[in-house]
Amino acid sequence: MKGAGAGLQSSEVPGISDVKVALAANTPLEYGLVRMFEAHSEDVDTQVRVFHTIEEAVTWLTG
């Protein structure tokens, strides 16, 4: 799994809202770590979700 993040919330950037971030984890460890991050990011405007496959992630992003 690869990813990077920035220190801005979507509410701090004019014209940007409803931001979704989907991550596909390769291992159970990666999945668990991202689930913990997901739980801690519930108070921000950006929606973060972790999935077992890229297909699941794309379905959520486009749904």
Coordinates of C-alpha atoms in Angstrom, one line a residue:
M1 CA 0.0 0.0 0.0
K2 CA 1.3 3.4 -0.9
G3 CA -0.1 6.8 -0.1
A4 CA 0.7 10.3 1.1
G5 CA -1.2 12.9 2.9
A6 CA -1.1 16.7 3.3
G7 CA -1.9 18.8 6.3
L8 CA -5.0 20.5 5.0
Q9 CA -8.7 19.7 5.6
S10 CA -11.0 20.0 2.6
S11 CA -12.9 22.8 4.5
E12 CA -9.7 24.9 4.5
V13 CA -9.5 24.9 0.7
P14 CA -12.0 27.1 -1.2
G15 CA -14.0 25.1 -3.8
I16 CA -13.1 21.7 -2.4
S17 CA -15.7 19.6 -0.6
D18 CA -16.8 16.0 -0.3
V19 CA -13.2 14.6 -0.5
K20 CA -13.0 10.8 -0.5
V21 CA -9.8 8.8 0.1
A22 CA -9.8 5.1 -0.6
L23 CA -6.9 2.8 0.2
A24 CA -6.5 -0.8 -0.8
A25 CA -4.4 -2.7 1.7
N26 CA -2.1 -5.5 0.7
T27 CA -1.8 -7.2 4.1
P28 CA -3.9 -7.6 7.2
L29 CA -1.4 -5.4 9.1
E30 CA -1.8 -2.6 6.6
Y31 CA -5.6 -3.0 6.7
G32 CA -5.6 -2.8 10.5
L33 CA -3.4 0.3 10.6
V34 CA -5.5 2.1 8.1
R35 CA -8.7 1.1 10.0
M36 CA -7.2 2.8 13.1
F37 CA -6.4 5.9 11.0
E38 CA -9.9 5.8 9.7
A39 CA -11.4 5.7 13.2
H40 CA -9.2 8.7 14.2
S41 CA -10.2 10.7 11.2
E42 CA -14.0 10.7 11.7
D43 CA -14.0 14.3 12.9
V44 CA -12.5 15.8 9.6
D45 CA -14.4 16.6 6.4
T46 CA -12.4 14.1 4.3
Q47 CA -13.9 10.6 4.2
V48 CA -11.2 7.9 4.6
R49 CA -12.0 4.2 3.9
V50 CA -9.8 1.1 3.6
F51 CA -10.6 -1.9 1.4
H52 CA -9.2 -5.3 0.7
T53 CA -9.2 -4.8 -3.1
I54 CA -8.8 -2.0 -5.5
E55 CA -12.2 -2.9 -7.1
E56 CA -14.0 -2.4 -3.8
A57 CA -12.2 1.0 -3.4
V58 CA -13.2 2.1 -6.9
T59 CA -16.8 1.1 -6.3
W60 CA -16.9 3.2 -3.2
L61 CA -15.2 6.2 -4.8
T62 CA -17.5 6.2 -7.8
G63 CA -20.7 5.2 -6.0

